[in-house]
Tab-separated table of C-alpha atoms and ligand atoms in Angstrom:
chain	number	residue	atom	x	y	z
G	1	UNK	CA	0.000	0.000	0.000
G	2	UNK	CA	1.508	3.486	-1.137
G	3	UNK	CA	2.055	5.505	1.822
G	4	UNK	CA	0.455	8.814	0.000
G	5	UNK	CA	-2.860	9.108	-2.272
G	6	UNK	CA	-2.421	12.497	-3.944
G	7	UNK	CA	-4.082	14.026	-6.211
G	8	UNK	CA	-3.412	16.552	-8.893
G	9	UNK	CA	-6.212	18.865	-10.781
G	10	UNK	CA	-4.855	20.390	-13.579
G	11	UNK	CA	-2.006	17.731	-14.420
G	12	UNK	CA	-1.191	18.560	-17.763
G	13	UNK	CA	-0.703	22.153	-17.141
G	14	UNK	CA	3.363	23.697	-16.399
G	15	UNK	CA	3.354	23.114	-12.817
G	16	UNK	CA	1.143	19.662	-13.061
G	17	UNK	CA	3.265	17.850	-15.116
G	18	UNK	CA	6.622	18.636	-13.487
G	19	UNK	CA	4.982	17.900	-10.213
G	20	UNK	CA	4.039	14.206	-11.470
G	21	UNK	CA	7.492	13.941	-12.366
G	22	UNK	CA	8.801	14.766	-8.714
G	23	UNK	CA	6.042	13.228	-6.465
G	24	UNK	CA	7.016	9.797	-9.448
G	25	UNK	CA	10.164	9.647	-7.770
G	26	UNK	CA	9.348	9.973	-4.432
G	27	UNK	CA	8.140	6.112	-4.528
G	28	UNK	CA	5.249	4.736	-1.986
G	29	UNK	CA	3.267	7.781	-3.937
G	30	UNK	CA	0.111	6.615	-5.703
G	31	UNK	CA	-0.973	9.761	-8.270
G	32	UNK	CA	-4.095	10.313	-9.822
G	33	UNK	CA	-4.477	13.083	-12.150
G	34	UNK	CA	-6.886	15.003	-13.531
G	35	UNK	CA	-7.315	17.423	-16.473
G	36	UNK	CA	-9.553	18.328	-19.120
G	37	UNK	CA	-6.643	16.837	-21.792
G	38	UNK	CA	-4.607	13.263	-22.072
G	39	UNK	CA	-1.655	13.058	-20.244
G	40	UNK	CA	1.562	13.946	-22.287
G	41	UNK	CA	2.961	10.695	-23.657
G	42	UNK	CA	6.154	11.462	-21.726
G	43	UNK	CA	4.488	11.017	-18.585
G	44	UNK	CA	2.655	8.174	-19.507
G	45	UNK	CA	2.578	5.464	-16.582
G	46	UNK	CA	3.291	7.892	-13.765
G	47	UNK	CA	-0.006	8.496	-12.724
G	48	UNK	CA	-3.680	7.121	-12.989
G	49	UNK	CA	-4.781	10.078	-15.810
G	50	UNK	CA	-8.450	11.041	-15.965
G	51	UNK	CA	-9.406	12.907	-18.728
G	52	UNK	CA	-12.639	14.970	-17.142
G	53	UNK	CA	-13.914	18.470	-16.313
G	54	UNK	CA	-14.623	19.435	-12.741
G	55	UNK	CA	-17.289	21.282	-13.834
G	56	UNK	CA	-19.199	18.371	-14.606
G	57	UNK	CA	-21.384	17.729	-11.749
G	58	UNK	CA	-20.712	13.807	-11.561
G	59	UNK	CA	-16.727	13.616	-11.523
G	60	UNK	CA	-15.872	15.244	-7.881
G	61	UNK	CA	-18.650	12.743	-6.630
G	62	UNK	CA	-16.973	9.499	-8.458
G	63	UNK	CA	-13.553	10.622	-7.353
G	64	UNK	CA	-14.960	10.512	-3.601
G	65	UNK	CA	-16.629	7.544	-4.298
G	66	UNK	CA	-13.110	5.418	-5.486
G	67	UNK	CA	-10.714	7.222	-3.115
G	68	UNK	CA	-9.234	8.207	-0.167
G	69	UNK	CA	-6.585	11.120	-0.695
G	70	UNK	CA	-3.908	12.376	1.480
G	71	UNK	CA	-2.846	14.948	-0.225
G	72	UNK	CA	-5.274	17.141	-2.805
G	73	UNK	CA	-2.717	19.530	-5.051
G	74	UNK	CA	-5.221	21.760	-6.618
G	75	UNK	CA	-3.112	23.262	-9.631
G	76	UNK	CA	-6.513	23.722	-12.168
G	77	UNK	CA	-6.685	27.201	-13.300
G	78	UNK	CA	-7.865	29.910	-16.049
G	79	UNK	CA	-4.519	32.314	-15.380
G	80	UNK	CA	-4.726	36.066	-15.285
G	81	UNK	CA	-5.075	37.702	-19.295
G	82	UNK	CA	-7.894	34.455	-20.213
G	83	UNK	CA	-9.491	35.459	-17.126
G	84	UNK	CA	-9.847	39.063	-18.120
G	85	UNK	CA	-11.324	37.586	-21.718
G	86	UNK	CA	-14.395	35.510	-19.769
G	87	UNK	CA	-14.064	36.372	-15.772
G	88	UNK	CA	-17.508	34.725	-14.698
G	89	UNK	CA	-15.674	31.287	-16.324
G	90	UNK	CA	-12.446	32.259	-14.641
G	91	UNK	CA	-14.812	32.678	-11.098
G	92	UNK	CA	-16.146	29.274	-11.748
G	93	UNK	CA	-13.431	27.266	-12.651
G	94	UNK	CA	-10.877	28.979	-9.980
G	95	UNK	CA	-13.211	29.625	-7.046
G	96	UNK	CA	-16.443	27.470	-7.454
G	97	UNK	CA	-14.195	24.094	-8.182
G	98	UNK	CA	-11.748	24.813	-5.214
G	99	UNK	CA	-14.636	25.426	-2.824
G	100	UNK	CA	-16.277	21.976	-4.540
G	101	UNK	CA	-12.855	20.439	-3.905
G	102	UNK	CA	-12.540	21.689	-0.177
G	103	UNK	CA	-16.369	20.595	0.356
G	104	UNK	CA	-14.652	16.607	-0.783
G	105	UNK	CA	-11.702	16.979	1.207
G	106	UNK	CA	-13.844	18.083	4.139
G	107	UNK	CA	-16.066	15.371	3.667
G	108	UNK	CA	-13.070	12.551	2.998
G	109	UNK	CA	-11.317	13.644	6.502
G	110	UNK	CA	-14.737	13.566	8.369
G	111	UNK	CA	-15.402	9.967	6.847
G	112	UNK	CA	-11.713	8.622	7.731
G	113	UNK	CA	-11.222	10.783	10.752
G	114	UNK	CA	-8.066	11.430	9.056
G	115	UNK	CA	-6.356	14.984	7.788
G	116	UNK	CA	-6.254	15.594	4.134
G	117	UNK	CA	-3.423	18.278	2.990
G	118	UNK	CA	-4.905	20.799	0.419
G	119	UNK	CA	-1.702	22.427	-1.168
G	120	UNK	CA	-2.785	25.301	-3.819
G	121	UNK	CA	-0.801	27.735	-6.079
G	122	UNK	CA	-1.790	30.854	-5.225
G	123	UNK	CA	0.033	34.203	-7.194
G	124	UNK	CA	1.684	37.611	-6.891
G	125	UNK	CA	-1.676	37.990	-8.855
G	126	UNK	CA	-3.397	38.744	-5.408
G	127	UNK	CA	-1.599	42.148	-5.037
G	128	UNK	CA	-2.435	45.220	-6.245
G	129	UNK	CA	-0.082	48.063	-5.846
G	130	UNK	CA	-1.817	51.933	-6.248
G	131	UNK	CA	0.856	53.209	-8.945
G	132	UNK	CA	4.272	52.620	-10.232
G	133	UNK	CA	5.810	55.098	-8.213
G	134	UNK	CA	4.692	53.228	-5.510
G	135	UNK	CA	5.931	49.395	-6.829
G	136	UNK	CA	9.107	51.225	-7.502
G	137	UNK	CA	9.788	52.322	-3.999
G	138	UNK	CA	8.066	49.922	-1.596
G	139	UNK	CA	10.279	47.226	0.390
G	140	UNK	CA	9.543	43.691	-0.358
G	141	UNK	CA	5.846	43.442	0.046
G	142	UNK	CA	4.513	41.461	2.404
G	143	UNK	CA	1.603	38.184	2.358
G	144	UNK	CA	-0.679	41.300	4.085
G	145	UNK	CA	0.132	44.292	2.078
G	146	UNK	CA	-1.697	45.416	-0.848
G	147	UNK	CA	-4.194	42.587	-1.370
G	148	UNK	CA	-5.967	44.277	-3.945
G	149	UNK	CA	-6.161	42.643	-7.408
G	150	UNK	CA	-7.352	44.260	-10.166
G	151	UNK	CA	-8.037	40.930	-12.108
G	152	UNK	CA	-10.911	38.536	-11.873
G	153	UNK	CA	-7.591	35.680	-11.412
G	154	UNK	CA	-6.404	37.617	-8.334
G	155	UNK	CA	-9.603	37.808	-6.528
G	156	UNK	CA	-10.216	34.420	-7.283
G	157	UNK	CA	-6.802	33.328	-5.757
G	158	UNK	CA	-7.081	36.056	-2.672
G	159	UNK	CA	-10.838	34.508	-1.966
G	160	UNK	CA	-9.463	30.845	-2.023
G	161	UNK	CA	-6.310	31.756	0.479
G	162	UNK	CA	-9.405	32.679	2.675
G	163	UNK	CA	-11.983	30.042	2.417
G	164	UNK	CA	-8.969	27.462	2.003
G	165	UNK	CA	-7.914	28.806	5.365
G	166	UNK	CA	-11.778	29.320	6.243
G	167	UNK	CA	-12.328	25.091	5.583
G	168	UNK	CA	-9.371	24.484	8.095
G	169	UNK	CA	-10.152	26.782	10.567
G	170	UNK	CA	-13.241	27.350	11.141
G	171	UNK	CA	-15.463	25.309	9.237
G	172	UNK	CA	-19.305	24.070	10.869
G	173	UNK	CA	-18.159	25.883	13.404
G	174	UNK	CA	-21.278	26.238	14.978
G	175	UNK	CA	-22.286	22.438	14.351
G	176	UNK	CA	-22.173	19.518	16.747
G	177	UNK	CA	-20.612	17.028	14.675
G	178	UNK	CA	-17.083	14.950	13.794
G	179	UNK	CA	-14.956	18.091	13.213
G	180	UNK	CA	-13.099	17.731	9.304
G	181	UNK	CA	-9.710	17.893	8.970
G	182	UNK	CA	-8.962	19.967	6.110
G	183	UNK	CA	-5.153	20.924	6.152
G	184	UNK	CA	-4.646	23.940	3.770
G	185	UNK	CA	-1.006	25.333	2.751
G	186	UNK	CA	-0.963	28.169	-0.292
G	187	UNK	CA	1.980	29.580	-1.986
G	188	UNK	CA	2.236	32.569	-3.499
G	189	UNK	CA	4.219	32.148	-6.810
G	190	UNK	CA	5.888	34.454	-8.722
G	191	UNK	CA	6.081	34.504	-12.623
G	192	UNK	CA	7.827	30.863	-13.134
G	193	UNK	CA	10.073	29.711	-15.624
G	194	UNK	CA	9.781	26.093	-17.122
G	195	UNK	CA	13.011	24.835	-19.563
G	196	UNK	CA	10.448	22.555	-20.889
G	197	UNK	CA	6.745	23.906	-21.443
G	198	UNK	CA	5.294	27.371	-22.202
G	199	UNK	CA	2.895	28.836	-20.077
G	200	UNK	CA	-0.359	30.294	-21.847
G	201	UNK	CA	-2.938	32.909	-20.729
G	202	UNK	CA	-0.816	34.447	-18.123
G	203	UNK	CA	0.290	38.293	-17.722
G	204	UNK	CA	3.852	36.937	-16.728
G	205	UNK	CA	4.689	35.034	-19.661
G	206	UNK	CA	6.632	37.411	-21.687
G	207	UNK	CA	10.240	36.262	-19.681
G	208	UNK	CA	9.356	32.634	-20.362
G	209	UNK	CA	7.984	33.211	-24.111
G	210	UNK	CA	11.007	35.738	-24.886
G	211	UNK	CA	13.914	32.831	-24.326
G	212	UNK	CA	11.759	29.894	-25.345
G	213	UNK	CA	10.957	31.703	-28.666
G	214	UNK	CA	14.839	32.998	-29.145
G	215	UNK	CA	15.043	28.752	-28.309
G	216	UNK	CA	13.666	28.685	-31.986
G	217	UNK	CA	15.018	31.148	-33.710
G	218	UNK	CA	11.669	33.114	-33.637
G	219	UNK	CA	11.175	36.823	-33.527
G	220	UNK	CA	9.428	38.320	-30.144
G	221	UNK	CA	7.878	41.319	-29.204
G	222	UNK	CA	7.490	41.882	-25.250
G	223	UNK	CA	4.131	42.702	-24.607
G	224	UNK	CA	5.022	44.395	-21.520
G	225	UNK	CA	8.107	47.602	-21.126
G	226	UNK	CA	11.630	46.621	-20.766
G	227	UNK	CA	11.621	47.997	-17.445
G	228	UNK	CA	8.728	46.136	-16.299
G	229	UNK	CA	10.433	44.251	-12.913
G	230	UNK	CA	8.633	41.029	-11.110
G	231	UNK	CA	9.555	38.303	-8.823
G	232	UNK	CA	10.516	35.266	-11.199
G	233	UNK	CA	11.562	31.702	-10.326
G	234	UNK	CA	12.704	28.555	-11.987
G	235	UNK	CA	9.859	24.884	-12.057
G	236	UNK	CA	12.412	23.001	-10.237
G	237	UNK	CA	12.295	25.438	-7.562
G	238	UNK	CA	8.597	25.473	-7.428
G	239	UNK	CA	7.492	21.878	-7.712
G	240	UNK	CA	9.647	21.651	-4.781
G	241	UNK	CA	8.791	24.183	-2.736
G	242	UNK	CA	4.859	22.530	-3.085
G	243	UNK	CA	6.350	19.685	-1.774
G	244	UNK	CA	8.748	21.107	1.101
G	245	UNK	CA	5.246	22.389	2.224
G	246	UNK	CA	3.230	19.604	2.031
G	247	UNK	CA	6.081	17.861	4.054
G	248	UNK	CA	6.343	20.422	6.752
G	249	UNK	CA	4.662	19.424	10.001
G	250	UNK	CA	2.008	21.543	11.204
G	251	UNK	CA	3.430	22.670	14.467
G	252	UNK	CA	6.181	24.737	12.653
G	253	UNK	CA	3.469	26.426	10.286
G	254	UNK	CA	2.656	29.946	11.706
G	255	UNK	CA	0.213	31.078	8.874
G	256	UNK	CA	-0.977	29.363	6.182
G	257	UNK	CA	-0.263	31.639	3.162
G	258	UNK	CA	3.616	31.995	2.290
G	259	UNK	CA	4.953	33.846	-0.418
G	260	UNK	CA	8.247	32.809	-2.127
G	261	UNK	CA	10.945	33.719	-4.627
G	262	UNK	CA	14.018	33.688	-6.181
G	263	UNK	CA	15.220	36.625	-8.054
G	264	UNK	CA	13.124	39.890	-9.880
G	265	UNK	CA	14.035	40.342	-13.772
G	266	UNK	CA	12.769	43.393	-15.522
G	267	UNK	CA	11.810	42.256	-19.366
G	268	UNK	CA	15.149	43.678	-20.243
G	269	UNK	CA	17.066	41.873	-18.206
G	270	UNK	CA	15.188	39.042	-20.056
G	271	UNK	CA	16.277	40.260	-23.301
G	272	UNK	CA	19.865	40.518	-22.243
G	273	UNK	CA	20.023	37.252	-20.764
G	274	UNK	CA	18.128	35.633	-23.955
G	275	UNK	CA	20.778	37.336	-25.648
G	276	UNK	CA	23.325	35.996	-23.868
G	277	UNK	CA	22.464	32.564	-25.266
G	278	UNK	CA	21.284	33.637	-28.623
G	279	UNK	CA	22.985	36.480	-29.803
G	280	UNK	CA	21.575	36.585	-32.974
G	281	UNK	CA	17.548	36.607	-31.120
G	282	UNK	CA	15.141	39.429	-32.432
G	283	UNK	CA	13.523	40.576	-29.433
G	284	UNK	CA	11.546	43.857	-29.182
G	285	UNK	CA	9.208	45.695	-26.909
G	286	UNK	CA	5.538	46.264	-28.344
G	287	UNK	CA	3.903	46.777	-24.878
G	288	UNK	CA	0.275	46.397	-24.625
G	289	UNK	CA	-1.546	48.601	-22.177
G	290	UNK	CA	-4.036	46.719	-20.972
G	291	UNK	CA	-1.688	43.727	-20.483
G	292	UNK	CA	0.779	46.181	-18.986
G	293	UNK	CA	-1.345	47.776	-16.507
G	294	UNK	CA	-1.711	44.208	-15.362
G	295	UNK	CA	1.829	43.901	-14.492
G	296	UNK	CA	2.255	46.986	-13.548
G	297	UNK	CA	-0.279	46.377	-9.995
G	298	UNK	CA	1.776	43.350	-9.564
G	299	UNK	CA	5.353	44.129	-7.055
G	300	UNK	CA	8.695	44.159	-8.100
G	301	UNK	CA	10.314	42.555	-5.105
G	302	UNK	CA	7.968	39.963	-2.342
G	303	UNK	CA	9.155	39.494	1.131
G	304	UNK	CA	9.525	35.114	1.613
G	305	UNK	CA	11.325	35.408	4.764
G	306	UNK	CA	7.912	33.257	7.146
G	307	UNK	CA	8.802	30.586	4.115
G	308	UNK	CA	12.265	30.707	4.846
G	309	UNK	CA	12.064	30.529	8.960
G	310	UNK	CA	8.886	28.182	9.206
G	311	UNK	CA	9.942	25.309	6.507
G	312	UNK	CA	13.255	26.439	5.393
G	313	UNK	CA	12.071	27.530	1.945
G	314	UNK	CA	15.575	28.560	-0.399
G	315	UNK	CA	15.515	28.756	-3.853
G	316	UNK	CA	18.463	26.275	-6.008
G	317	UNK	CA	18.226	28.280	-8.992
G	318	UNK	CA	18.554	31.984	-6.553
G	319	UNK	CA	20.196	33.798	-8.659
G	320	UNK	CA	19.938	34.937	-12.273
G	321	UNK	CA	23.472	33.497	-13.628
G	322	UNK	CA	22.421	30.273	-11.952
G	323	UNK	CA	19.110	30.394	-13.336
G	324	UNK	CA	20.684	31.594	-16.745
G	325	UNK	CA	23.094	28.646	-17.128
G	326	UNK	CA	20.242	26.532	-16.096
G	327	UNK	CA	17.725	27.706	-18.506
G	328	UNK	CA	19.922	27.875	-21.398
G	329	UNK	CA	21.344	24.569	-21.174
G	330	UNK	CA	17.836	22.973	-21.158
G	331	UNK	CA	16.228	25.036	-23.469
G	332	UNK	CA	18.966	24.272	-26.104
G	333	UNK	CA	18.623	20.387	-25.546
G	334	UNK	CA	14.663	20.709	-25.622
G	335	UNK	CA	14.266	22.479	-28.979
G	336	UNK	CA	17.396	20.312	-30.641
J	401	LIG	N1	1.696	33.493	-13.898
J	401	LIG	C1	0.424	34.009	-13.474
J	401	LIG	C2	-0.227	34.784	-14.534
J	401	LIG	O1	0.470	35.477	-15.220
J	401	LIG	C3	0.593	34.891	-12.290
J	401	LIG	O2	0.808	34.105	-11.190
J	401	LIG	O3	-1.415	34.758	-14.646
């Protein structure tokens, strides 16, 4: 018998399918993941794949009915620029499924009097800095400073911190019953950067498209300003910090909402980096400024230090040379 049950929503996405490969090669780890496409050939045999759509009413109720998880990583999302193109989706698929989720974990601990972890991705997407004078000049900002997004992906990630939290804490609290045992852990990412896969429909992407499409020998035009600075980090980095806080115990967890990084780029430095690898890359800056006001409500620079002192959080790929030697190594062998 596998020691862990875990699932994954939203397998096939970046994060997903890099996190199969990890939790794989953990051993005593039985996977079952879930997204709306087939699982990449590559990762064939790693996990029990269902092909389904959590917002079809049956498939939460058949995945309670076949089994018992101990760990729920809740990656499915609409990110931040698709969820400006059809927010009332983006609410259902990033708020009402989590809440649906919670509901089965809720339900799963209170029927095996056991505690199920419930680790989700939440984003720099949740703040919402006043101007650009003021993301210029303000310290690394803090997991309770300027929570206000502007996008319908923010408030949907700022709402499930809450009722994630809400569904450990404090849920049927007025009821006289077996309490659940719902243990909820968020991170807030940064823009990340995968050697292998592209994101799509995000307001970060233009670091990771830039050097995968220099990868190719493809022009690019940065839909944000070269000066344009956010937190970034590398996949390896965050598939394992997911799993440093699943692993954590709870005693050394004082909140339940942790922000992490590992370096800020500006799109320029980007450019020069790409550069750096592919001399010959044609990359320009075509901002848009609906897309770029986006960014711009998003910090430069976010505080991790509770990550750091409560699990040990620490980034492998913490610098940009490191992460630029990294990067360019893989993304050569991947596109040759
Ligand atoms: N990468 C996300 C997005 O751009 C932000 O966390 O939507």
């Amino acid at each position: 018998m596998p020691d862990k049950k875990v699932l994954i929503t939203g397998a096939c996405g970046e994060i997903g399918q890099a996190l199969i490969q990890s939790l794989s090669e953990e051993g005593n780890t039985e996977i079952i993941s879930l997204d709306l496409k087939p699982l990449p050939e590559k990762l064939a045999g790693l996990s029990h794949h269902l092909q389904a759509d959590l917002l079809k009413e049956d498939v939460i109720a058949s995945l309670e009915k076949m089994n018992r998880f101990s760990h729920i990583y809740h990656l499915a999302a609409i990110l931040s620029t698709t969820a400006e193109q059809n927010p009332f989706l983006a609410h259902k698929i990033n708020s009402c499924i989590t809440i649906d989720l919670l509901e089965m974990a809720a339900r799963m601990s209170q029927a095996g009097n056991y505690s199920v972890k419930f680790l989700f991705p939440s984003s720099i997407a949740v703040y919402g800095l006043p101007d650009l004078k003021t993301k210029q000049s303000v310290p690394p900002v803090k997991e309770n400073q300027f929570t206000d997004p502007t996008t319908m992906y923010g408030c949907s990630k700022l709402y499930c911190e809450k009722v994630g939290t809400y569904y450990s804490e404090n849920f049927q609290q007025l009821a006289d019953q077996i309490p659940t045992r719902v243990d909820f852990r968020a991170i807030r990412f940064p823009g990340i950067i995968s050697a292998f896969t592209v994101p799509s429909g995000g307001t970060s992407d233009f670091g990771p498209e830039m050097i995968h499409a220099a990868a190719q020998g493809l022009p690019y035009d940065s839909f944000v300003r070269s000066d344009v600075t956010i937190p970034f980090m590398m996949m390896p980095d965050a598939v394992r910090s997911l799993i440093m806080l699943a692993d954590t115990p709870v005693e050394n967890l004082h909140q339940r909402i942790y922000n992490i990084t590992s370096f800020s780029l500006s799109a320029g430095d980007f450019k020069e980096m790409t550069r750096s690898g592919y001399p010959d890359a044609e990359i320009g800056f075509q901002p848009d400024p609906k897309r770029q006001a986006i960014v711009d409500t998003w910090p430069e620079e976010i505080d991790d230090s509770p990550a750091r002192t409560d699990w040990g959080w620490k980034p492998i790929y913490g610098t940009r040379e490191v992460c630029q030697d990294y990067l360019l190594a893989n993304i050569s062998r991947h596109y040759s």
